């Protein structure tokens, strides 16, 4: 771990960034919330550059959106800085596998993270996952990972278990 | 104000008690949350009796539900204790006017309150409204009121303004 | 209660405004915190004017400080607006009795409030007391009161019980 | 990283566990708070065993206390599980160097962590540091470390900078 680090955070929406709308009584992806919650963390030796790319429920994320994300990742990789991507949990693994296949010569770690309950809602896991991701991405080897709930999963070894409401280890993905 | 007081809180659901469901990604009325949040308040000289009556979005509240609520109110009025009713904001005034008409000989104050954002969500007004209602109901005269956002509205003088997202004074209701 | 109200809040320090100092590891009165916490409340029909007068532990408040406070109260009384004074709990009653004696022709309610645990510390009663005071001061008759923990005490009927760690009714003060 | 992990957390007091005392108006080490805050974290694949050893300001920690801590560490090392030690920041490095010297054949990572502001106080860094430590201790090599504020410092490369109010890299300690 180097004394001073730079980490990029690309935000794409998902549950972690949802907000309660008083007009509709529903939770929606409206605007990026990550910046506001990063202020709760002390990061004196880490420059965090937040790149708000899109704000979508991950079930509505299209192939076109993933191409856009890949383009942004490629642009940032030139900086040789590790990358955290905040993302909806439902298609987080799918996006991660897509990035892994598209980046065979990756030189830096990429971490996907998100939340089961939005940032700022009681019982939210969002700040925990963000805290863990910002640290893990500086400690782990090159590769694409999901970091959630005190675990670092290589993206080809993880799936979301809908019943348990969390991520679990798996053998099923082809790398 | 007497040294030691008793206040009843009848809970009926509404936004104030909604919870985020990780399974569905929506906010729903599942179980009463009022009890859990009353623990954040210091009420050393006030016995608060919570009566969880139903747990409904107020747009789904039926005439039958209001009859049920009236029955519970009548039962509690025998105790001569003031009553706070937590309720969804969309039909809070309608329920209040119904109670006012049905209880022409009311001897104690009744306060309806709720929230624009659920208890425990960032920016929630729930605990503020609960705090205000538990105090106001001991200070005001006999009658039916809406207490929200630092205001005590006689129920026939208030309406919810959907655009402003809050309650405002009005002249329109017949008493 | 009028549709639109104005309330003054004079801040004097006390526990409610204490902050944790990382340099010394102690809690201290450094700067006014009330403004920052008022932002958590929805007060659409109440203009709150905060007047940061001093920032002292109430055990260190001198007769000179009370003269200063009285002068500020007199100046505000010309506005005919109700006044909330945030104050340390140890000498809150003493200050209240002093104001009551000095203002025999008072035309508006004055509420003293504070907290047992500073605003922003787990278990703090500060926001509850502030919420209650901003409402009570608009509902009660002319006079000087202590508002804490869901109670409105006329200042000549209240004392702080050090053992219980809260305010209790008393008969002992001469008016 | 293994699918299911066990981590020990030895608590010794320090700022991270201090609580505000309403009786004295001071912050003190009274009882362990770590357990209560671990409940805010989701750790579905990590068994955390909390061992509340002592509850002291680290400036009051004696050589005898460090011998006691070393004994507890030795006992836990038989379990071959990584260890997090919560500790006051003022002597955290001293304790860490002591452990490093006393355990030349260490087979598992040991992380010391703490906080500049107690858990549950506004602006606290306690939960961040705890979250980071519980993850880092499973990712790093054998050795003794300080984990604070998104950094993992080998204990012989870190010192607390009193002016900055945080830990910084250093070359000065002999290993």
XYZ file of C-alpha atoms in Angstrom:
700
model
C 0.000 0.000 0.000
C 1.494 3.297 -1.078
C 1.486 6.328 1.245
C -0.845 8.359 -0.984
C -3.345 6.772 -3.341
C -5.861 7.698 -5.996
C -9.068 5.694 -6.443
C -11.790 6.263 -9.011
C -15.439 5.625 -8.151
C -17.789 5.263 -11.122
C -21.420 5.495 -10.032
C -24.159 3.847 -12.094
C -27.183 3.934 -9.778
C -28.698 0.823 -8.221
C -30.224 0.425 -4.780
C -27.236 2.043 -3.034
C -28.149 5.396 -4.617
C -31.938 5.190 -4.462
C -33.858 7.941 -2.706
C -37.365 8.118 -1.265
C -39.656 10.365 -3.278
C -42.293 12.151 -1.200
C -44.262 12.910 -4.345
C -44.687 9.289 -5.424
C -44.063 7.390 -2.198
C -41.564 5.174 -4.005
C -37.785 4.720 -4.036
C -36.102 5.816 -7.221
C -32.756 6.443 -8.831
C -32.773 10.199 -9.234
C -29.301 11.608 -8.634
C -25.950 10.344 -7.401
C -25.715 10.112 -3.614
C -22.231 8.641 -3.320
C -20.446 11.986 -3.010
C -22.588 13.007 -0.069
C -21.830 9.783 1.812
C -18.109 9.787 1.069
C -18.023 12.876 3.286
C -18.746 10.608 6.255
C -15.461 8.779 5.667
C -11.964 9.939 6.605
C -9.669 9.388 3.641
C -6.678 11.661 4.372
C -4.261 9.673 2.197
C -6.600 8.707 -0.612
C -7.876 10.979 -3.369
C -11.265 9.684 -4.441
C -12.433 10.835 -7.856
C -16.150 10.275 -8.273
C -17.421 9.850 -11.842
C -21.251 9.868 -11.919
C -21.878 7.930 -15.147
C -25.580 7.042 -14.987
C -28.339 6.575 -12.432
C -30.288 3.418 -13.212
C -31.880 0.490 -11.511
C -29.576 -2.326 -12.604
C -32.523 -4.296 -14.023
C -32.913 -1.478 -16.541
C -29.249 -1.414 -17.482
C -28.848 -2.218 -21.202
C -25.985 -3.646 -23.238
C -25.522 -0.108 -24.508
C -25.082 1.092 -20.912
C -22.436 -1.587 -20.345
C -20.570 -0.461 -23.457
C -20.638 3.058 -22.032
C -19.306 1.811 -18.696
C -16.537 -0.142 -20.420
C -15.520 2.967 -22.320
C -15.262 4.937 -19.099
C -13.265 2.168 -17.413
C -10.849 2.035 -20.356
C -10.356 5.800 -20.149
C -9.598 5.639 -16.428
C -7.281 2.635 -16.745
C -4.802 4.929 -18.481
C -4.377 6.588 -15.076
C -3.329 3.190 -13.651
C -5.570 3.851 -10.625
C -7.823 1.211 -9.063
C -11.540 1.550 -9.823
C -14.654 1.042 -7.691
C -17.974 0.809 -9.547
C -21.205 1.279 -7.579
C -23.922 -0.769 -9.231
C -27.307 -2.391 -8.620
C -26.992 -5.853 -7.131
C -29.327 -7.667 -9.543
C -26.989 -7.459 -12.544
C -23.730 -6.602 -10.778
C -22.161 -9.979 -11.557
C -23.279 -9.808 -15.177
C -21.623 -6.410 -15.603
C -18.515 -7.616 -13.798
C -18.159 -10.686 -16.046
C -18.645 -8.465 -19.090
C -15.827 -6.174 -17.955
C -13.582 -9.125 -17.156
C -14.043 -10.603 -20.653
C -13.572 -7.231 -22.324
C -10.379 -6.429 -20.418
C -8.083 -9.481 -20.755
C -4.966 -7.405 -20.106
C -6.258 -5.582 -17.052
C -3.411 -4.091 -14.961
C -5.324 -2.813 -11.949
C -8.067 -4.086 -9.605
C -11.715 -3.267 -10.339
C -14.294 -3.656 -7.546
C -18.054 -3.663 -8.036
C -20.141 -2.843 -4.993
C -23.635 -1.715 -4.074
C -26.212 -2.190 -1.338
C -29.292 -4.168 -0.387
C -30.816 -1.080 1.285
C -30.168 2.481 0.052
C -27.642 4.784 1.700
C -29.338 6.745 4.466
C -32.152 4.271 5.133
C -32.137 2.550 8.542
C -30.139 -0.650 8.389
C -28.407 0.337 5.148
C -25.327 -1.649 4.204
C -24.258 1.013 1.710
C -21.620 2.829 3.731
C -20.136 -0.455 4.945
C -19.771 -1.726 1.366
C -18.337 1.586 0.185
C -15.832 1.631 3.066
C -14.773 -1.937 2.354
C -14.479 -1.375 -1.405
C -12.310 1.728 -1.074
C -9.885 -0.245 1.077
C -10.029 -3.614 -0.706
C -9.373 -2.151 -4.147
C -5.974 -0.985 -2.822
C -5.079 -4.334 -1.239
C -6.103 -6.950 -3.784
C -4.432 -8.243 -6.942
C -5.351 -7.299 -10.477
C -8.803 -8.601 -11.441
C -12.518 -7.904 -11.266
C -14.227 -8.423 -7.903
C -17.487 -7.975 -6.034
C -16.963 -6.539 -2.533
C -19.996 -6.784 -0.261
C -20.586 -7.541 3.422
C -16.978 -8.129 4.511
C -16.234 -10.427 1.543
C -14.058 -10.003 -1.544
C -15.391 -12.268 -4.299
C -13.599 -12.735 -7.637
C -16.441 -11.959 -10.047
C -16.445 -15.421 -11.616
C -16.923 -17.025 -8.192
C -19.991 -15.123 -6.980
C -23.752 -14.916 -7.528
C -26.576 -13.069 -5.816
C -28.852 -15.386 -3.860
C -32.308 -13.824 -4.137
C -33.739 -15.805 -1.229
C -30.904 -15.039 1.192
C -30.816 -11.470 -0.069
C -27.038 -11.467 -0.350
C -24.102 -12.665 -2.413
C -22.738 -16.194 -2.046
C -19.825 -18.167 -3.432
C -20.460 -20.209 -6.573
C -18.564 -22.370 -9.067
C -20.834 -21.838 -11.988
C -19.448 -18.936 -14.019
C -17.088 -19.604 -16.862
C -14.154 -17.197 -16.689
C -50.180 20.169 32.397
C -50.343 17.574 35.143
C -47.172 16.150 36.704
C -47.761 12.642 35.343
C -49.729 11.968 32.171
C -51.030 9.079 30.109
C -51.273 9.329 26.328
C -52.572 6.709 23.914
C -51.014 6.284 20.477
C -53.134 4.367 17.955
C -51.063 3.334 14.932
C -52.743 2.742 11.576
C -49.807 2.630 9.136
C -49.145 5.330 6.546
C -45.807 6.618 5.330
C -44.511 7.179 8.854
C -44.421 3.414 9.421
C -43.309 2.263 5.975
C -40.203 0.108 5.684
C -37.886 -0.665 2.781
C -38.204 -4.241 1.572
C -34.968 -5.711 0.240
C -36.938 -8.473 -1.475
C -39.106 -6.160 -3.572
C -37.105 -2.930 -3.573
C -40.235 -1.033 -2.523
C -41.473 0.711 0.620
C -44.367 -1.010 2.300
C -46.504 -1.024 5.416
C -45.470 -4.265 7.057
C -45.395 -3.875 10.828
C -45.705 -1.067 13.345
C -42.468 0.920 13.799
C -43.740 3.524 16.263
C -42.737 1.590 19.379
C -39.145 1.314 18.226
C -38.874 5.062 17.616
C -40.575 6.092 20.847
C -37.486 4.612 22.522
C -35.482 7.543 21.128
C -37.596 9.973 23.170
C -37.320 10.720 26.868
C -40.790 10.666 28.396
C -40.160 10.238 32.138
C -43.490 11.767 33.181
C -45.693 10.416 30.399
C -46.949 6.861 30.046
C -47.418 6.190 26.352
C -49.681 3.279 25.523
C -49.216 2.180 21.922
C -52.195 0.451 20.288
C -51.172 -1.015 16.895
C -54.564 -1.129 15.143
C -53.726 -1.674 11.477
C -50.858 -1.137 9.060
C -52.170 0.357 5.825
C -51.281 2.930 3.252
C -53.932 5.575 3.932
C -55.087 5.461 0.282
C -56.189 1.877 0.983
C -58.024 2.740 4.164
C -61.725 1.854 3.816
C -64.867 3.143 5.515
C -64.835 -0.128 7.404
C -61.319 0.673 8.675
C -62.534 4.063 9.876
C -65.404 2.432 11.747
C -62.834 0.167 13.404
C -60.698 3.173 14.338
C -63.729 5.008 15.745
C -64.543 1.984 17.884
C -61.027 1.930 19.301
C -61.118 5.681 19.960
C -64.449 5.339 21.794
C -63.021 2.556 23.952
C -59.986 4.645 24.899
C -62.031 7.800 25.561
C -63.411 6.052 28.632
C -59.912 6.404 30.096
C -60.187 10.200 29.622
C -56.637 10.211 28.206
C -55.588 12.232 25.162
C -55.091 10.254 21.938
C -52.518 10.496 19.155
C -53.321 8.634 15.916
C -50.495 7.944 13.449
C -51.941 7.880 9.950
C -51.055 8.238 6.278
C -51.105 11.863 5.142
C -53.251 11.389 2.021
C -56.493 10.714 3.909
C -55.523 11.997 7.354
C -57.906 14.970 7.156
C -60.755 12.780 5.898
C -60.333 10.432 8.865
C -60.050 13.367 11.256
C -63.267 14.969 9.967
C -65.021 11.609 10.249
C -63.946 11.279 13.902
C -64.957 14.871 14.629
C -68.465 14.323 13.239
C -68.858 10.996 15.014
C -67.746 12.373 18.383
C -69.815 15.537 19.017
C -69.347 15.282 22.787
C -65.602 14.720 22.739
C -64.010 15.489 26.142
C -60.329 15.117 25.289
C -57.949 16.198 22.504
C -57.273 13.887 19.553
C -54.225 14.510 17.363
C -53.596 12.924 13.972
C -50.015 12.865 12.770
C -47.802 11.087 10.270
C -44.846 11.781 8.033
C -43.863 12.690 4.493
C -40.814 10.378 4.685
C -40.782 7.146 6.743
C -39.188 6.947 10.182
C -35.537 5.981 9.827
C -35.065 7.278 6.263
C -32.666 10.207 5.815
C -34.542 13.483 6.132
C -37.539 11.846 7.814
C -39.973 14.158 9.566
C -41.509 11.253 11.489
C -39.788 11.660 14.832
C -40.328 15.430 14.774
C -44.070 14.979 14.199
C -44.305 12.268 16.852
C -42.439 14.453 19.370
C -44.685 17.422 18.634
C -47.888 15.369 18.798
C -47.055 13.784 22.159
C -46.557 17.260 23.610
C -49.336 19.136 21.806
C -52.017 16.625 22.728
C -51.377 17.514 26.391
C -51.439 21.285 25.826
C -54.385 21.894 23.495
C -58.125 22.136 24.087
C -60.675 19.427 23.377
C -61.037 18.798 19.646
C -59.574 16.935 16.673
C -56.299 18.257 15.227
C -53.584 17.544 12.717
C -50.086 18.149 14.158
C -47.305 18.263 11.571
C -44.148 20.318 11.055
C -44.423 22.619 14.083
C -48.101 23.428 13.416
C -51.309 22.478 15.264
C -54.221 22.583 12.808
C -57.851 22.111 13.872
C -58.909 19.339 11.471
C -61.580 21.452 9.769
C -58.990 24.128 8.942
C -56.352 22.014 7.182
C -55.704 20.227 3.891
C -52.725 18.462 2.372
C -51.210 20.401 -0.496
C -49.897 17.749 -2.895
C -47.660 20.163 -4.783
C -46.027 21.682 -1.707
C -45.829 18.232 -0.144
C -47.169 19.471 3.195
C -50.246 20.581 5.079
C -51.617 24.122 4.736
C -54.368 26.182 6.299
C -57.749 26.171 4.520
C -61.275 27.492 4.993
C -63.021 24.892 2.947
C -64.138 22.125 5.285
C -67.571 22.273 6.838
C -67.336 21.509 10.545
C -51.830 29.461 16.668
C -51.389 31.861 13.800
C -50.768 30.610 10.254
C -47.244 32.036 10.089
C -45.106 32.577 13.169
C -41.755 34.031 14.169
C -39.757 32.540 17.047
C -36.405 33.722 18.399
C -33.854 31.249 19.685
C -31.110 32.720 21.898
C -28.235 30.272 22.346
C -26.000 30.480 25.418
C -24.081 27.179 25.317
C -24.612 24.394 27.847
C -24.492 20.658 27.256
C -26.858 20.835 24.276
C -24.165 22.659 22.269
C -21.071 20.843 23.513
C -18.774 19.178 21.003
C -16.147 16.480 21.315
C -12.616 17.788 20.873
C -10.224 15.303 19.275
C -7.267 17.364 20.481
C -8.165 17.212 24.164
C -10.492 14.212 24.326
C -13.013 16.306 26.235
C -16.424 17.839 25.511
C -16.428 21.602 25.322
C -18.545 24.598 24.425
C -16.792 25.884 21.332
C -19.310 27.221 18.845
C -23.093 27.273 18.445
C -24.506 24.013 17.042
C -28.202 24.900 17.163
C -28.368 26.247 13.613
C -26.992 23.038 12.186
C -29.585 20.918 13.997
C -32.530 23.161 13.195
C -31.930 22.049 9.597
C -33.184 18.596 10.598
C -36.596 20.061 11.449
C -39.353 21.047 9.017
C -40.660 24.467 9.997
C -42.440 25.701 6.846
C -44.710 28.114 8.712
C -42.291 29.311 11.381
C -39.406 31.712 10.898
C -36.762 30.859 13.452
C -34.249 33.600 14.165
C -31.191 32.216 15.931
C -29.231 34.658 18.101
C -25.925 33.101 19.252
C -25.256 35.119 22.422
C -22.556 33.156 24.227
C -21.177 29.638 24.437
C -20.629 28.695 28.064
C -21.051 25.791 30.402
C -23.902 27.022 32.588
C -21.811 26.485 35.744
C -19.518 29.216 34.420
C -22.327 31.635 33.656
C -21.901 34.810 35.710
C -24.349 37.451 36.926
C -22.838 39.640 34.232
C -23.767 37.018 31.618
C -27.352 36.990 32.920
C -27.516 40.777 32.626
C -26.359 40.406 29.037
C -29.028 37.770 28.380
C -31.717 39.956 29.933
C -30.671 42.826 27.702
C -31.001 40.635 24.618
C -34.401 39.339 25.766
C -35.638 42.900 26.324
C -34.494 43.899 22.831
C -36.328 40.946 21.249
C -39.496 41.469 23.300
C -40.098 44.623 21.259
C -40.768 42.257 18.330
C -43.559 40.636 20.394
C -42.272 37.225 19.281
C -41.952 34.214 21.603
C -38.409 33.358 22.737
C -36.617 30.040 23.245
C -33.343 30.154 25.181
C -30.966 27.188 24.955
C -29.041 26.914 28.197
C -27.049 24.534 30.365
C -29.268 22.508 32.697
C -27.335 23.128 35.922
C -28.329 26.787 36.244
C -31.270 26.890 33.815
C -33.834 27.388 36.594
C -31.722 30.099 38.234
C -31.549 32.026 34.967
C -35.268 31.506 34.370
C -36.201 32.837 37.810
C -33.921 35.825 37.252
C -35.670 36.633 33.959
C -39.091 36.163 35.545
C -38.302 38.603 38.345
C -36.738 41.113 35.964
C -39.682 41.045 33.541
C -42.859 41.555 35.635
C -44.806 42.852 32.640
C -43.832 40.098 30.230
C -46.226 39.917 27.251
C -44.953 36.795 25.513
C -43.861 33.250 26.483
C -40.189 32.517 27.178
C -38.994 28.894 27.153
C -35.652 27.687 28.486
C -34.431 24.364 27.181
C -31.235 22.350 26.864
C -30.083 18.751 26.956
C -28.593 16.111 29.209
C -26.460 14.768 26.311
C -25.088 17.011 23.531
C -26.752 17.247 20.120
C -25.287 14.617 17.816
C -24.161 12.202 20.553
C -25.928 8.819 20.669
C -28.963 9.010 22.919
C -29.039 12.810 22.820
C -32.237 14.459 24.001
C -31.263 17.762 22.375
C -33.329 17.598 19.207
C -36.375 16.356 21.138
C -36.161 19.294 23.552
C -35.595 21.765 20.727
C -38.585 20.364 18.788
C -40.800 20.550 21.850
C -39.693 24.063 22.771
C -40.295 25.488 19.300
C -43.856 24.185 19.439
C -44.660 24.816 23.107
C -43.554 28.450 23.010
C -46.323 29.059 20.461
C -49.020 27.226 22.466
C -48.506 28.330 26.061
C -49.547 31.469 27.954
C -47.309 34.386 28.824
C -44.661 33.392 31.358
C -41.227 31.812 31.793
C -40.999 28.027 31.417
C -38.585 25.123 31.252
C -39.464 22.679 28.447
C -37.671 19.337 28.644
C -38.591 15.698 28.011
C -42.240 16.172 27.026
C -42.979 18.483 29.976
C -43.728 22.213 30.198
C -42.752 23.467 33.654
C -43.477 27.012 34.865
C -40.003 28.056 36.010
C -41.036 28.565 39.645
C -42.321 24.988 39.809
C -39.270 23.070 38.588
C -35.813 21.982 39.737
C -33.119 19.750 38.301
C -32.762 16.496 40.204
C -29.056 15.629 39.984
C -29.577 12.005 40.965
C -32.386 11.316 38.499
C -30.537 13.331 35.886
C -33.662 15.218 34.863
C -36.074 17.978 35.838
C -38.873 17.361 38.350
C -41.791 19.318 39.762
C -41.193 21.250 42.957
C -42.993 23.693 45.258
C -39.947 25.371 46.627
C -39.256 28.455 44.537
C -40.727 31.795 45.546
C -42.212 33.512 42.492
C -10.114 -15.225 1.244
C -11.919 -18.303 2.495
C -15.698 -18.664 2.172
C -16.313 -18.605 5.927
C -13.979 -16.882 8.352
C -13.487 -16.373 12.065
C -12.030 -13.141 13.419
C -11.330 -12.272 17.047
C -11.813 -8.724 18.316
C -10.076 -7.918 21.610
C -11.378 -4.668 23.086
C -9.198 -2.622 25.442
C -11.013 0.722 25.659
C -9.640 3.929 24.143
C -11.562 6.737 22.512
C -13.487 4.377 20.217
C -15.355 2.985 23.239
C -15.778 6.157 25.276
C -19.252 7.218 26.339
C -20.696 10.529 27.480
C -21.607 10.544 31.158
C -24.604 12.705 32.011
C -23.608 12.653 35.672
C -20.149 14.122 35.153
C -20.446 15.802 31.763
C -17.283 14.028 30.623
C -16.408 11.212 28.229
C -15.186 8.057 29.911
C -14.306 4.447 29.312
C -17.067 2.653 31.165
C -18.090 -0.481 29.302
C -17.367 -2.096 25.946
C -19.397 -0.612 23.082
C -17.929 -2.625 20.211
C -20.542 -5.387 20.346
C -23.367 -2.901 19.988
C -21.821 -1.318 16.891
C -20.892 -4.593 15.221
C -24.664 -5.099 14.916
C -24.693 -2.286 12.334
C -22.449 -4.350 10.052
C -23.477 -7.254 7.826
C -21.004 -10.083 8.314
C -22.843 -13.152 6.992
C -19.674 -15.112 6.252
C -17.546 -13.996 9.185
C -17.905 -15.118 12.788
C -16.681 -12.290 14.986
C -15.745 -13.276 18.522
C -15.538 -10.228 20.760
C -13.259 -10.511 23.805
C -13.728 -7.506 26.120
C -10.370 -7.491 27.925
C -10.231 -4.084 29.614
C -11.717 -0.613 29.268
C -8.987 1.987 29.643
C -7.859 5.247 28.173
C -4.679 4.185 26.411
C -2.661 6.810 28.310
C -3.468 4.830 31.468
C -2.492 1.502 29.985
C 0.387 -0.005 31.993
C 3.103 -2.507 31.136
C 1.097 -4.946 33.202
C -1.917 -4.330 30.949
C 0.226 -5.033 27.892
C 1.395 -8.316 29.431
C -2.255 -9.202 29.956
C -3.050 -8.335 26.336
C -0.114 -10.402 25.091
C -1.364 -13.365 27.115
C -4.796 -13.085 25.547
C -3.299 -12.765 22.044
C -1.157 -15.873 22.618
C -4.224 -17.821 23.750
C -6.190 -16.815 20.663
C -3.294 -17.491 18.266
C -3.797 -21.191 18.969
C -7.073 -20.838 17.054
C -5.068 -19.611 14.024
C -7.662 -16.843 13.515
C -6.751 -13.257 12.656
C -7.059 -10.746 15.504
C -8.319 -7.155 15.632
C -7.470 -5.171 18.775
C -9.431 -1.983 19.507
C -7.168 0.398 21.399
C -6.674 4.055 22.279
C -4.738 5.927 19.625
C -2.184 7.580 21.916
C -0.287 4.389 22.719
C -1.578 2.152 19.921
C 1.780 2.044 18.135
C 3.637 1.353 21.389
C 1.394 -1.622 22.118
C 1.698 -2.825 18.537
C 5.516 -2.704 18.618
C 5.463 -4.547 21.941
C 3.338 -7.313 20.451
C 5.522 -7.494 17.354
C 8.683 -7.937 19.428
C 7.043 -10.467 21.726
C 5.691 -12.582 18.846
C 8.619 -13.214 16.471
C 6.989 -16.342 15.055
C 3.558 -14.844 14.436
C 1.521 -16.910 11.952
C -1.524 -14.683 11.515
C -2.241 -10.966 10.973
C -2.926 -8.710 13.954
C -4.605 -5.335 13.372
C -4.798 -2.531 15.914
C -7.511 0.038 15.369
C -9.418 2.719 17.245
C -10.979 6.106 16.665
C -10.361 9.816 16.996
C -14.011 10.383 18.018
C -16.042 7.806 19.989
C -18.521 5.462 18.304
C -21.949 7.102 18.201
C -20.710 10.709 18.363
C -21.347 12.865 15.277
C -18.447 12.621 12.886
C -17.100 9.448 14.507
C -14.564 7.462 12.534
C -15.079 4.413 14.745
C -17.373 2.359 12.541
C -15.263 3.121 9.459
C -12.105 1.888 11.196
C -13.863 -1.187 12.561
C -15.263 -2.024 9.106
C -11.855 -1.609 7.492
C -10.061 -3.638 10.158
C -12.457 -6.592 9.952
C -11.825 -6.775 6.215
C -8.105 -5.923 6.139
C -7.164 -8.516 8.747
C -8.431 -11.198 6.329
C -6.575 -9.785 3.301
C -3.114 -8.874 4.579
C -0.002 -10.947 5.245
C 1.207 -12.101 8.644
C 2.368 -9.177 10.782
C 1.208 -6.434 13.152
C -0.580 -3.453 11.598
C -2.457 -0.268 12.411
C -5.607 0.128 10.264
C -7.137 3.592 10.362
C -8.769 5.922 7.845
C -8.475 3.759 4.725
C -4.805 2.941 5.400
C -3.026 -0.264 6.434
C 0.226 0.638 8.180
C 2.804 -1.966 9.248
C 3.222 -1.042 12.923
C 6.922 -0.176 12.577
C 6.124 2.329 9.813
C 3.477 4.443 11.567
C 3.145 7.134 14.236
C 0.304 9.290 15.492
C 0.703 12.933 14.500
C -0.830 14.899 17.367
C -1.154 18.096 15.358
C -2.815 16.511 12.333
C -4.908 14.366 14.650
C -4.252 11.224 12.622
C -1.712 8.543 11.822
C 1.082 9.152 9.301
C 3.855 7.117 7.734
C 7.243 7.204 9.450
C 10.672 5.580 9.160
C 11.667 5.981 12.754
C 10.731 2.763 14.563
C 13.249 -0.030 14.856
C 11.582 -3.343 14.013
